[in-house]
JSON list of C-alpha atoms and ligand atoms in Angstrom, two decimals:
[
{"chain": "A", "resi": 1, "resn": "MET", "atom": "CA", "xyz": [-3.16, 15.45, -4.26]},
{"chain": "A", "resi": 2, "resn": "GLY", "atom": "CA", "xyz": [-0.31, 13.04, -4.77]},
{"chain": "A", "resi": 3, "resn": "LYS", "atom": "CA", "xyz": [1.78, 13.60, -1.85]},
{"chain": "A", "resi": 4, "resn": "CYS", "atom": "CA", "xyz": [2.79, 10.54, 0.23]},
{"chain": "A", "resi": 5, "resn": "LYS", "atom": "CA", "xyz": [0.96, 11.83, 3.27]},
{"chain": "A", "resi": 6, "resn": "ASP", "atom": "CA", "xyz": [-2.23, 12.14, 1.39]},
{"chain": "A", "resi": 7, "resn": "ILE", "atom": "CA", "xyz": [-1.95, 8.80, -0.25]},
{"chain": "A", "resi": 8, "resn": "THR", "atom": "CA", "xyz": [-1.14, 6.80, 2.78]},
{"chain": "A", "resi": 9, "resn": "ARG", "atom": "CA", "xyz": [-4.12, 8.47, 4.54]},
{"chain": "A", "resi": 10, "resn": "LEU", "atom": "CA", "xyz": [-6.42, 7.51, 1.60]},
{"chain": "A", "resi": 11, "resn": "LEU", "atom": "CA", "xyz": [-5.03, 3.92, 1.71]},
{"chain": "A", "resi": 12, "resn": "SER", "atom": "CA", "xyz": [-5.85, 3.81, 5.38]},
{"chain": "A", "resi": 13, "resn": "ASP", "atom": "CA", "xyz": [-9.24, 5.36, 4.78]},
{"chain": "A", "resi": 14, "resn": "ALA", "atom": "CA", "xyz": [-10.04, 2.76, 2.12]},
{"chain": "A", "resi": 15, "resn": "LEU", "atom": "CA", "xyz": [-10.27, 0.05, 4.80]},
{"chain": "A", "resi": 16, "resn": "ASP", "atom": "CA", "xyz": [-13.02, 1.84, 6.45]},
{"chain": "A", "resi": 17, "resn": "ARG", "atom": "CA", "xyz": [-14.96, 3.69, 3.87]},
{"chain": "A", "resi": 18, "resn": "SER", "atom": "CA", "xyz": [-15.47, 3.77, 0.04]},
{"chain": "A", "resi": 19, "resn": "LEU", "atom": "CA", "xyz": [-13.20, 6.21, -1.75]},
{"chain": "A", "resi": 20, "resn": "SER", "atom": "CA", "xyz": [-14.33, 8.54, -4.36]},
{"chain": "A", "resi": 21, "resn": "THR", "atom": "CA", "xyz": [-13.25, 8.20, -7.91]},
{"chain": "A", "resi": 22, "resn": "GLY", "atom": "CA", "xyz": [-10.98, 11.02, -7.71]},
{"chain": "A", "resi": 23, "resn": "GLU", "atom": "CA", "xyz": [-9.34, 9.57, -4.54]},
{"chain": "A", "resi": 24, "resn": "TRP", "atom": "CA", "xyz": [-8.64, 6.25, -6.27]},
{"chain": "A", "resi": 25, "resn": "VAL", "atom": "CA", "xyz": [-7.31, 8.07, -9.35]},
{"chain": "A", "resi": 26, "resn": "ALA", "atom": "CA", "xyz": [-4.80, 9.83, -7.03]},
{"chain": "A", "resi": 27, "resn": "ILE", "atom": "CA", "xyz": [-3.72, 6.54, -5.52]},
{"chain": "A", "resi": 28, "resn": "ARG", "atom": "CA", "xyz": [-3.42, 4.81, -8.76]},
{"chain": "A", "resi": 29, "resn": "LEU", "atom": "CA", "xyz": [-1.26, 7.63, -10.39]},
{"chain": "A", "resi": 30, "resn": "HIS", "atom": "CA", "xyz": [0.88, 7.77, -7.29]},
{"chain": "A", "resi": 31, "resn": "LEU", "atom": "CA", "xyz": [1.58, 4.14, -6.42]},
{"chain": "A", "resi": 32, "resn": "PRO", "atom": "CA", "xyz": [3.58, 3.36, -9.54]},
{"chain": "A", "resi": 33, "resn": "THR", "atom": "CA", "xyz": [5.89, 6.15, -8.90]},
{"chain": "A", "resi": 34, "resn": "CYS", "atom": "CA", "xyz": [6.40, 5.48, -5.11]},
{"chain": "A", "resi": 35, "resn": "SER", "atom": "CA", "xyz": [7.77, 2.37, -3.54]},
{"chain": "A", "resi": 36, "resn": "GLY", "atom": "CA", "xyz": [7.17, 3.66, 0.01]},
{"chain": "A", "resi": 37, "resn": "CYS", "atom": "CA", "xyz": [3.43, 4.02, -0.57]},
{"chain": "A", "resi": 38, "resn": "ARG", "atom": "CA", "xyz": [3.36, 0.55, -2.29]},
{"chain": "A", "resi": 39, "resn": "ASN", "atom": "CA", "xyz": [5.00, -0.98, 0.82]},
{"chain": "A", "resi": 40, "resn": "TYR", "atom": "CA", "xyz": [2.53, 0.96, 3.04]},
{"chain": "A", "resi": 41, "resn": "ARG", "atom": "CA", "xyz": [-0.32, -0.56, 1.13]},
{"chain": "A", "resi": 42, "resn": "LYS", "atom": "CA", "xyz": [1.06, -4.01, 1.37]},
{"chain": "A", "resi": 43, "resn": "GLN", "atom": "CA", "xyz": [1.55, -3.60, 5.17]},
{"chain": "A", "resi": 44, "resn": "ILE", "atom": "CA", "xyz": [-1.88, -2.41, 5.95]},
{"chain": "A", "resi": 45, "resn": "ARG", "atom": "CA", "xyz": [-3.36, -5.18, 3.83]},
{"chain": "A", "resi": 46, "resn": "LEU", "atom": "CA", "xyz": [-1.45, -7.67, 5.76]},
{"chain": "A", "resi": 47, "resn": "LEU", "atom": "CA", "xyz": [-2.61, -6.03, 9.07]},
{"chain": "A", "resi": 48, "resn": "ARG", "atom": "CA", "xyz": [-6.13, -6.26, 7.81]},
{"chain": "A", "resi": 49, "resn": "VAL", "atom": "CA", "xyz": [-6.03, -9.90, 7.07]},
{"chain": "A", "resi": 50, "resn": "ALA", "atom": "CA", "xyz": [-4.25, -10.66, 10.46]},
{"chain": "A", "resi": 51, "resn": "ALA", "atom": "CA", "xyz": [-7.02, -8.87, 12.23]},
{"chain": "A", "resi": 52, "resn": "GLN", "atom": "CA", "xyz": [-9.70, -10.74, 10.54]},
{"chain": "A", "resi": 53, "resn": "VAL", "atom": "CA", "xyz": [-8.02, -14.00, 11.32]},
{"chain": "A", "resi": 54, "resn": "ALA", "atom": "CA", "xyz": [-7.50, -13.11, 15.03]},
{"chain": "A", "resi": 55, "resn": "SER", "atom": "CA", "xyz": [-11.25, -12.15, 15.36]},
{"chain": "A", "resi": 56, "resn": "GLY", "atom": "CA", "xyz": [-12.42, -15.38, 13.85]},
{"chain": "A", "resi": 57, "resn": "ALA", "atom": "CA", "xyz": [-13.85, -13.91, 10.69]},
{"chain": "A", "resi": 58, "resn": "ALA", "atom": "CA", "xyz": [-11.52, -15.94, 8.52]},
{"chain": "A", "resi": 59, "resn": "SER", "atom": "CA", "xyz": [-11.48, -19.41, 10.23]},
{"chain": "A", "resi": 60, "resn": "VAL", "atom": "CA", "xyz": [-9.84, -21.14, 7.40]},
{"chain": "A", "resi": 61, "resn": "ASP", "atom": "CA", "xyz": [-8.34, -23.95, 9.68]},
{"chain": "A", "resi": 62, "resn": "GLY", "atom": "CA", "xyz": [-11.28, -24.54, 11.85]},
{"chain": "A", "resi": 63, "resn": "ALA", "atom": "CA", "xyz": [-11.84, -27.96, 10.23]},
{"chain": "A", "resi": 64, "resn": "ALA", "atom": "CA", "xyz": [-8.39, -29.09, 11.18]},
{"chain": "A", "resi": 65, "resn": "SER", "atom": "CA", "xyz": [-9.06, -28.64, 14.94]},
{"chain": "A", "resi": 66, "resn": "ARG", "atom": "CA", "xyz": [-10.41, -32.09, 15.89]},
{"chain": "A", "resi": 67, "resn": "ASP", "atom": "CA", "xyz": [-8.28, -34.12, 18.17]},
{"chain": "A", "resi": 68, "resn": "GLU", "atom": "CA", "xyz": [-7.11, -37.61, 17.26]},
{"chain": "B", "resi": 1, "resn": "ZN", "atom": "ZN1", "xyz": [4.27, 7.98, -1.89]}
]
């Protein structure tokens, strides 16, 4: 473990399933040493939020939709 290919795979998997303790440890050991994987994590988190907003799961501005 510890290669970028493995870590990005785990970061992606973490959106869909629970990671094992060992998998989280591998991520936590790797991220501080690798800006590439940190950026990857940031990107997939943004994508995740955007997808939730688009699907209506996060309708934060629903109250502002009345016409006046
Ligand atoms: Zn990496």
